[in-house]
Coordinates of N, CA, C and O in Angstrom, one line a residue:
X80 N -23.7 21.5 -3.7 CA -23.4 20.2 -2.8 C -24.8 19.2 -2.4 O -25.5 19.5 -1.7
X81 N -24.1 17.6 -2.3 CA -25.0 17.6 -2.4 C -25.4 16.7 -0.2 O -24.3 17.1 0.2
X82 N -26.3 15.7 -0.2 CA -26.7 16.0 1.2 C -26.8 14.6 1.1 O -27.3 13.5 2.4
X83 N -25.8 13.3 0.7 CA -26.3 12.2 1.1 C -25.8 11.4 2.6 O -24.3 12.6 3.0
X84 N -25.9 10.9 3.6 CA -25.1 10.4 4.9 C -24.7 9.1 4.8 O -24.3 8.6 3.3
X85 N -23.6 8.8 6.0 CA -22.8 7.5 5.5 C -24.7 6.4 4.9 O -23.9 5.4 4.4
X86 N -24.9 6.6 5.7 CA -26.0 4.9 5.3 C -26.6 5.4 3.7 O -26.7 4.4 3.2
X87 N -27.0 6.3 3.7 CA -26.8 6.6 2.4 C -25.8 5.6 1.5 O -26.4 4.7 0.2
X88 N -24.6 6.1 1.5 CA -23.2 5.8 1.0 C -23.3 4.3 1.1 O -23.5 3.5 -0.1
X89 N -23.1 3.5 2.4 CA -23.8 2.1 2.7 C -24.5 1.6 1.5 O -24.4 0.5 1.0
X90 N -26.0 2.2 1.3 CA -27.0 1.7 0.4 C -26.4 1.2 -0.8 O -26.9 0.2 -1.5
X91 N -25.6 2.2 -1.3 CA -25.4 2.7 -2.2 C -24.3 1.8 -2.8 O -24.0 1.1 -3.7
X92 N -23.1 1.4 -2.2 CA -21.7 0.1 -1.8 C -22.3 -1.1 -2.7 O -21.6 -1.3 -2.9
X93 N -23.8 -1.5 -1.9 CA -24.3 -3.2 -1.4 C -24.5 -3.0 -3.2 O -23.8 -4.4 -3.4
X94 N -23.8 -2.6 -4.4 CA -24.0 -2.7 -5.9 C -22.9 -2.4 -5.9 O -22.9 -3.5 -7.9
X95 N -21.7 -2.3 -5.4 CA -20.3 -2.1 -5.8 C -19.6 -3.1 -5.3 O -19.4 -3.3 -4.2
X96 N -19.2 -4.2 -6.0 CA -18.3 -5.4 -5.1 C -17.0 -5.0 -5.6 O -16.2 -5.3 -4.4
X97 N -16.3 -4.6 -7.0 CA -15.2 -4.1 -6.8 C -14.6 -3.0 -6.5 O -15.3 -1.9 -7.1
X98 N -13.3 -2.2 -6.2 CA -13.2 -0.9 -5.6 C -11.4 -1.4 -6.2 O -11.2 -2.3 -6.1
X99 N -11.0 -0.2 -5.7 CA -9.8 0.1 -6.7 C -9.2 0.7 -4.7 O -9.6 1.7 -4.9
X100 N -7.8 0.2 -4.5 CA -7.3 0.0 -2.8 C -6.4 1.0 -3.5 O -5.2 -0.1 -3.9
X101 N -5.7 1.9 -3.9 CA -4.5 3.1 -3.5 C -3.6 2.7 -2.3 O -4.4 3.2 -1.4
X102 N -2.5 2.7 -2.6 CA -1.0 2.5 -1.8 C -0.6 3.6 -2.0 O -0.3 3.7 -2.6
X103 N 0.9 3.6 -0.7 CA 1.8 5.0 -1.1 C 2.8 3.5 -1.4 O 3.3 2.9 0.2
X104 N 3.5 3.4 -2.1 CA 4.8 2.4 -2.4 C 6.0 3.4 -1.4 O 6.1 4.4 -1.2
X105 N 6.8 2.4 -1.6 CA 8.3 3.0 -0.4 C 9.2 3.6 -0.8 O 9.1 5.0 -0.7
X106 N 8.9 4.6 -2.6 CA 9.2 5.3 -3.5 C 8.6 6.3 -3.2 O 9.0 7.5 -3.5
X107 N 7.3 6.2 -2.7 CA 6.4 7.4 -2.5 C 5.7 7.5 -3.7 O 4.8 8.4 -4.0
X108 N 5.7 6.6 -4.2 CA 4.7 6.1 -5.8 C 3.2 5.8 -5.2 O 3.3 5.6 -4.1
X109 N 2.2 6.1 -6.2 CA 0.9 5.9 -6.1 C 0.7 4.4 -6.3 O 0.9 4.3 -7.6
X110 N 0.0 3.0 -5.8 CA -0.1 1.4 -6.3 C -1.7 1.8 -6.5 O -1.8 1.9 -5.3
X111 N -2.3 1.2 -6.9 CA -3.6 0.9 -7.4 C -3.8 -0.9 -7.3 O -3.0 -1.0 -8.2
X112 N -4.6 -1.2 -6.9 CA -5.4 -2.6 -7.7 C -7.0 -3.5 -6.8 O -7.4 -2.0 -6.2
X113 N -7.3 -4.0 -7.8 CA -9.0 -3.9 -7.3 C -8.6 -4.8 -6.3 O -8.1 -6.3 -6.3
X114 N -9.9 -4.9 -5.1 CA -10.1 -5.2 -3.8 C -11.6 -5.9 -4.3 O -12.1 -4.8 -4.3
X115 N -11.6 -6.8 -3.6 CA -13.7 -7.2 -3.7 C -13.6 -7.2 -1.8 O -13.3 -7.3 -0.8
X116 N -15.0 -5.6 -1.6 CA -15.5 -5.5 -0.9 C -16.5 -6.6 -0.1 O -16.8 -6.6 1.1
X117 N -17.1 -8.3 -1.2 CA -17.7 -8.8 -0.3 C -19.3 -8.4 -0.6 O -19.8 -9.2 0.2
X118 N -19.5 -7.2 -1.1 CA -20.7 -6.7 -1.0 C -21.0 -6.9 0.9 O -22.0 -6.5 1.5
X119 N -19.6 -6.4 1.6 CA -19.7 -7.0 2.9 C -20.0 -4.5 3.5 O -18.8 -4.8 4.0
X120 N -21.1 -4.3 3.2 CA -20.9 -2.8 3.4 C -22.3 -2.5 4.5 O -23.2 -1.4 4.2
X121 N -22.6 -3.0 5.8 CA -22.9 -2.6 6.6 C -22.2 -1.3 7.5 O -21.2 -1.0 8.4
X122 N -22.1 -0.5 6.8 CA -21.0 0.8 6.5 C -21.0 1.6 7.4 O -21.8 2.5 7.4
X123 N -19.9 1.8 8.9 CA -20.1 2.7 9.3 C -18.5 3.1 9.4 O -18.3 4.0 10.2
X124 N -18.1 3.9 8.0 CA -17.1 3.4 7.4 C -16.1 3.0 7.7 O -15.0 3.7 7.6
X125 N -15.8 1.5 7.9 CA -14.7 0.8 8.0 C -15.2 -1.0 6.5 O -16.1 -0.7 6.4
X126 N -14.1 -0.8 5.8 CA -14.3 -1.4 5.0 C -13.3 -2.0 5.0 O -11.9 -2.5 5.2
X127 N -13.5 -3.2 4.6 CA -12.8 -5.3 4.9 C -12.3 -5.9 4.2 O -13.0 -6.4 2.8
X128 N -11.4 -6.5 3.4 CA -10.5 -6.9 2.5 C -9.3 -8.2 2.9 O -8.8 -7.9 3.7
X129 N -10.0 -9.4 2.6 CA -9.3 -10.3 2.4 C -7.9 -10.1 1.6 O -7.8 -10.0 0.5
X130 N -6.9 -10.6 2.1 CA -5.6 -10.5 0.9 C -4.7 -11.4 1.6 O -4.7 -12.2 2.8
X131 N -3.3 -12.1 1.5 CA -2.3 -12.9 1.4 C -1.3 -11.9 2.0 O -1.2 -11.2 1.7
X132 N -0.8 -12.5 3.1 CA 0.3 -11.5 3.8 C 1.7 -11.3 3.0 O 2.0 -10.2 3.2
X133 N 2.2 -11.9 2.0 CA 2.8 -11.4 0.7 C 3.1 -10.9 -0.4 O 3.8 -10.6 -0.9
X134 N 1.3 -10.3 -0.4 CA 0.9 -9.3 -1.5 C 1.9 -8.2 -1.3 O 2.0 -7.4 -0.1
X135 N 2.5 -7.7 -2.2 CA 3.2 -6.2 -2.2 C 2.4 -5.4 -1.2 O 3.3 -4.6 -1.2
X136 N 1.1 -5.3 -1.7 CA 0.6 -3.7 -1.1 C 0.4 -3.6 0.6 O 0.5 -3.0 1.5
X137 N 0.7 -5.2 1.0 CA 0.8 -4.8 2.5 C 2.5 -4.1 3.0 O 1.7 -4.0 4.2
X138 N 2.9 -4.7 2.2 CA 4.0 -3.4 2.7 C 4.1 -2.0 2.7 O 4.6 -1.9 3.8
X139 N 2.9 -1.8 1.6 CA 3.2 -0.3 1.3 C 2.2 -0.2 2.3 O 2.7 0.9 3.1
X140 N 1.1 -0.9 3.1 CA 0.7 -0.6 4.1 C 0.8 -0.5 5.4 O 0.9 0.3 6.6
X141 N 1.8 -1.3 5.8 CA 2.7 -1.6 7.1 C 4.0 -0.2 7.2 O 4.1 -0.1 8.2
X142 N 4.2 0.1 5.8 CA 4.6 1.6 6.1 C 4.6 2.8 5.7 O 5.1 3.4 6.7
X143 N 3.3 3.0 5.3 CA 2.2 4.0 5.4 C 0.9 3.7 5.1 O 0.2 3.0 4.6
X144 N -0.2 3.7 6.7 CA -1.1 3.3 6.7 C -2.1 4.2 5.9 O -3.3 4.2 5.9
X145 N -2.0 5.2 5.0 CA -3.0 6.2 4.4 C -3.4 5.6 3.1 O -2.4 5.2 2.0
X146 N -4.3 5.5 3.2 CA -4.7 4.8 1.6 C -6.5 5.7 1.5 O -6.9 6.0 2.1
X147 N -6.6 4.6 0.0 CA -7.9 5.7 -0.8 C -8.4 4.8 -1.3 O -7.9 3.4 -2.1
X148 N -10.0 4.5 -1.4 CA -10.7 3.3 -2.0 C -11.5 4.2 -3.1 O -12.1 5.1 -2.7
X149 N -11.3 3.6 -4.2 CA -12.4 4.5 -5.3 C -13.1 3.3 -5.6 O -13.0 2.2 -6.0
X150 N -15.0 3.8 -5.4 CA -15.6 2.8 -6.4 C -16.5 3.3 -7.5 O -16.7 4.6 -7.4
X151 N -16.9 2.4 -8.7 CA -18.1 2.8 -9.5 C -19.0 2.2 -9.9 O -19.1 1.0 -9.8
X152 N -20.2 3.1 -9.3 CA -21.5 2.4 -9.4 C -21.8 1.7 -11.3 O -21.7 3.2 -12.0
X153 N -22.4 1.3 -11.5 CA -23.5 1.2 -12.8 C -24.1 2.3 -13.3 O -24.4 2.8 -12.2
X154 N -24.2 2.5 -14.0 CA -25.0 3.9 -14.9 C -26.4 3.3 -15.0 O -26.8 2.2 -14.8
X155 N -27.6 4.2 -14.5 CA -28.9 3.8 -14.6 C -29.4 4.1 -15.5 O -29.1 3.6 -16.8
X156 N -30.5 2.6 -15.5 CA -31.7 2.1 -17.0 C -31.8 3.5 -17.7 O -31.7 3.1 -19.3
X157 N -32.1 4.2 -16.9 CA -31.9 5.7 -17.8 C -30.9 6.9 -18.6 O -30.5 7.5 -18.9
X158 N -29.5 6.3 -18.7 CA -28.3 6.8 -18.7 C -27.8 7.8 -17.3 O -27.0 8.1 -18.2
X159 N -28.5 7.7 -16.9 CA -27.5 8.7 -15.5 C -26.5 7.6 -14.7 O -26.1 6.6 -15.1
X160 N -25.2 8.6 -15.2 CA -24.1 7.9 -14.7 C -24.1 7.2 -13.1 O -25.2 7.8 -12.1
X161 N -23.5 6.4 -13.2 CA -23.7 5.7 -11.8 C -22.9 6.9 -10.3 O -22.4 7.6 -10.8
X162 N -23.0 6.2 -9.2 CA -22.4 7.3 -8.3 C -20.8 6.9 -8.6 O -20.3 5.4 -8.9
X163 N -19.7 7.5 -8.0 CA -18.5 6.9 -8.0 C -18.0 7.8 -6.1 O -18.5 9.0 -6.5
X164 N -17.3 6.9 -5.6 CA -17.3 7.4 -4.0 C -15.7 6.6 -3.8 O -15.2 6.2 -3.9
X165 N -15.4 8.1 -3.3 CA -14.0 8.1 -3.2 C -13.6 8.2 -1.8 O -14.2 8.9 -0.8
X166 N -13.0 7.3 -1.1 CA -13.0 7.0 0.5 C -11.0 7.3 0.8 O -10.3 7.0 -0.3
X167 N -10.8 8.3 1.5 CA -9.8 8.6 2.4 C -9.7 7.8 3.6 O -10.8 8.1 4.7
X168 N -8.7 7.1 4.0 CA -8.9 6.0 4.9 C -7.4 6.1 5.5 O -6.3 6.5 4.9
X169 N -7.3 5.2 7.0 CA -5.9 4.8 7.5 C -6.2 3.5 7.7 O -7.2 2.1 8.0
X170 N -5.4 2.3 7.2 CA -5.2 0.8 7.2 C -4.5 0.3 8.3 O -3.4 0.8 8.4
X171 N -5.5 -1.3 8.4 CA -4.4 -1.9 9.6 C -5.0 -3.0 9.0 O -5.5 -3.8 8.5
X172 N -4.0 -4.1 9.4 CA -4.4 -5.3 9.4 C -4.6 -6.1 10.8 O -4.4 -6.1 12.0
X173 N -5.5 -7.7 10.3 CA -5.6 -8.3 11.9 C -5.0 -9.8 11.2 O -5.7 -9.9 10.0
X174 N -4.6 -11.0 11.9 CA -4.9 -12.1 11.9 C -5.6 -12.7 13.0 O -5.8 -14.0 12.6
X175 N -6.7 -11.6 13.2 CA -7.9 -12.3 14.2 C -9.3 -13.4 13.9 O -9.7 -12.8 12.5
X176 N -8.5 -14.4 14.2 CA -10.1 -15.4 13.1 C -11.4 -15.0 13.5 O -12.1 -15.6 13.0
X177 N -11.7 -14.2 14.7 CA -13.2 -13.7 15.2 C -13.9 -13.4 13.7 O -14.5 -12.9 13.8
X178 N -12.5 -12.0 13.5 CA -12.5 -10.9 12.6 C -13.0 -11.5 11.1 O -13.5 -11.8 10.1
X179 N -12.0 -12.7 11.1 CA -12.3 -13.4 9.6 C -14.0 -14.1 10.0 O -14.4 -13.7 8.5
X180 N -13.8 -14.9 10.7 CA -15.1 -15.3 11.2 C -16.3 -13.8 10.2 O -17.3 -14.9 9.5
X181 N -16.7 -13.4 11.3 CA -17.0 -11.9 10.5 C -17.3 -12.1 9.2 O -18.5 -11.2 9.1
X182 N -16.5 -11.4 9.0 CA -16.4 -11.2 7.3 C -15.6 -11.8 5.8 O -16.5 -11.7 4.7
X183 N -16.2 -13.4 6.6 CA -16.2 -14.6 5.6 C -17.3 -14.3 4.8 O -18.6 -14.8 5.3
X184 N -17.0 -14.6 3.1 CA -18.3 -14.9 2.2 C -17.7 -15.8 1.1 O -16.7 -15.9 1.1
X185 N -18.8 -17.2 1.2 CA -18.5 -18.3 0.8 C -17.9 -18.3 -0.1 O -16.5 -18.7 -0.5
X186 N -17.5 -16.9 -1.7 CA -17.4 -16.6 -2.9 C -15.9 -16.4 -2.5 O -15.5 -16.7 -3.7
X187 N -15.6 -16.5 -1.3 CA -13.9 -15.9 -1.3 C -13.3 -17.2 -1.9 O -12.1 -16.5 -1.9
X188 N -13.3 -18.8 -1.4 CA -13.1 -19.3 -1.8 C -12.4 -19.7 -2.5 O -11.4 -20.2 -3.2
X189 N -12.6 -18.9 -3.9 CA -11.9 -18.8 -5.2 C -10.9 -17.8 -4.8 O -9.6 -18.8 -5.7
X190 N -10.9 -17.3 -4.2 CA -9.1 -16.8 -3.8 C -8.3 -17.2 -3.1 O -7.1 -17.2 -3.0
X191 N -9.2 -18.2 -1.5 CA -8.9 -18.4 -0.6 C -9.3 -20.0 -0.6 O -10.1 -20.3 -0.1
X192 N -9.3 -21.2 -1.1 CA -9.0 -22.0 -1.1 C -9.4 -22.5 0.4 O -10.3 -23.9 0.4
X193 N -9.1 -22.5 1.2 CA -8.9 -23.4 2.3 C -9.9 -23.3 3.7 O -9.6 -22.3 4.6
X194 N -10.9 -21.5 3.5 CA -11.8 -20.8 3.3 C -10.5 -20.0 4.7 O -9.3 -19.3 4.1
X195 N -11.0 -19.5 6.3 CA -10.3 -19.2 6.9 C -8.9 -19.7 7.5 O -8.0 -19.2 8.0
X196 N -8.6 -20.4 6.9 CA -7.4 -21.7 7.4 C -6.2 -21.1 6.0 O -5.9 -22.2 6.6
X197 N -6.9 -20.4 5.1 CA -5.3 -20.6 4.4 C -4.4 -19.9 4.3 O -4.0 -19.2 5.4
X198 N -3.1 -20.8 4.7 CA -2.2 -20.0 4.9 C -1.1 -18.9 4.6 O -1.4 -18.9 3.1
X199 N -1.2 -17.9 5.0 CA -1.2 -16.5 5.2 C -2.2 -15.3 4.6 O -1.9 -14.4 4.2
X200 N -3.7 -15.8 5.0 CA -4.6 -15.0 4.7 C -4.3 -13.7 6.1 O -4.1 -14.2 7.1
X201 N -4.7 -12.8 5.6 CA -4.9 -11.3 6.1 C -5.9 -10.8 5.8 O -6.3 -10.9 4.4
X202 N -6.4 -10.0 7.2 CA -7.7 -8.9 6.7 C -7.1 -7.4 7.0 O -6.6 -7.3 7.8
X203 N -7.3 -7.0 6.3 CA -6.9 -5.6 5.8 C -8.4 -4.8 6.2 O -9.1 -5.0 5.5
X204 N -7.8 -3.9 7.1 CA -9.5 -3.2 7.6 C -8.7 -1.4 7.0 O -7.8 -0.8 7.1
X205 N -9.8 -1.2 6.4 CA -9.7 0.3 6.0 C -11.3 1.4 6.3 O -12.3 1.4 6.7
X206 N -9.9 2.0 7.6 CA -11.2 3.3 8.4 C -11.3 4.7 7.6 O -10.3 5.2 8.0
X207 N -12.1 4.9 7.4 CA -12.6 6.1 6.6 C -12.5 7.0 7.4 O -12.3 7.0 8.6
X208 N -11.9 8.7 6.9 CA -11.6 9.9 7.4 C -12.2 10.5 6.3 O -13.3 11.5 7.1
X209 N -13.1 10.4 5.3 CA -13.9 11.3 4.4 C -14.2 10.2 3.5 O -13.6 9.3 3.0
X210 N -15.1 10.7 3.2 CA -15.9 10.2 1.9 C -16.5 10.8 0.7 O -17.3 12.4 1.5
X211 N -16.0 11.1 0.0 CA -16.3 12.0 -1.1 C -17.4 11.7 -2.1 O -17.2 9.6 -2.4
X212 N -18.0 11.6 -3.0 CA -18.9 10.9 -3.8 C -19.4 12.0 -4.8 O -19.9 12.8 -4.3
X213 N -19.7 11.5 -6.2 CA -20.3 12.2 -7.3 C -21.3 11.3 -7.7 O -21.2 10.1 -8.4
X214 N -22.6 11.9 -8.2 CA -23.6 11.0 -9.3 C -23.6 11.4 -10.3 O -25.1 11.2 -10.9
X215 N -23.3 12.3 -10.8 CA -23.7 12.8 -12.2 C -24.6 14.4 -11.7 O -24.7 15.1 -13.0
X216 N -25.2 14.3 -10.9 CA -26.3 15.4 -10.2 C -25.7 16.2 -9.5 O -26.0 17.4 -9.0
X217 N -25.1 15.2 -8.0 CA -24.9 15.8 -6.7 C -23.4 15.4 -6.8 O -23.1 14.0 -7.1
X218 N -22.7 16.5 -5.5 CA -21.4 15.6 -5.0 C -21.2 15.8 -3.8 O -22.2 16.8 -3.8
X219 N -21.1 15.4 -3.0 CA -20.5 16.0 -1.7 C -19.9 15.0 -1.3 O -18.8 14.4 -1.1
X220 N -19.4 15.6 0.6 CA -18.2 14.7 1.5 C -18.9 14.4 2.4 O -20.0 14.8 3.4
X221 N -18.6 13.2 3.0 CA -19.5 13.2 4.5 C -18.3 12.7 5.4 O -16.8 12.1 5.1
X222 N -18.0 13.7 6.7 CA -16.9 13.6 7.5 C -17.6 12.2 8.3 O -18.0 12.6 9.2
X223 N -16.1 11.1 8.3 CA -15.9 10.2 9.6 C -15.7 11.2 10.9 O -15.1 11.1 11.4

């Protein structure tokens, strides 16, 4: 069993831009879609994602706040598999402008052309309860 800390996980997450966000649909099905963490990973167990409030998965989160995040890192130069990180957590939504400013990066204008003033923008927070990881040699869990 591995012994990575939350700080170790954060360091590895800095190199992984996109993850898969999994929600539970109205019918109880699992649904996943790619999300960018914008390399906003001074990771304390919270992940932040900008979205549009009319996105289908926002309804999923409002009905069932239990979500999963899956990150996959690139393999090393020597061929060792990259790290895989699975996060279980609770999602919440905010329209707080100060939170927008804190987590905004300029590259986000690709999806939100008016920046934090884009109509319908919302910030999704995933507060982790457990983090699992596998790196080809060791695996483990960090409880938050």
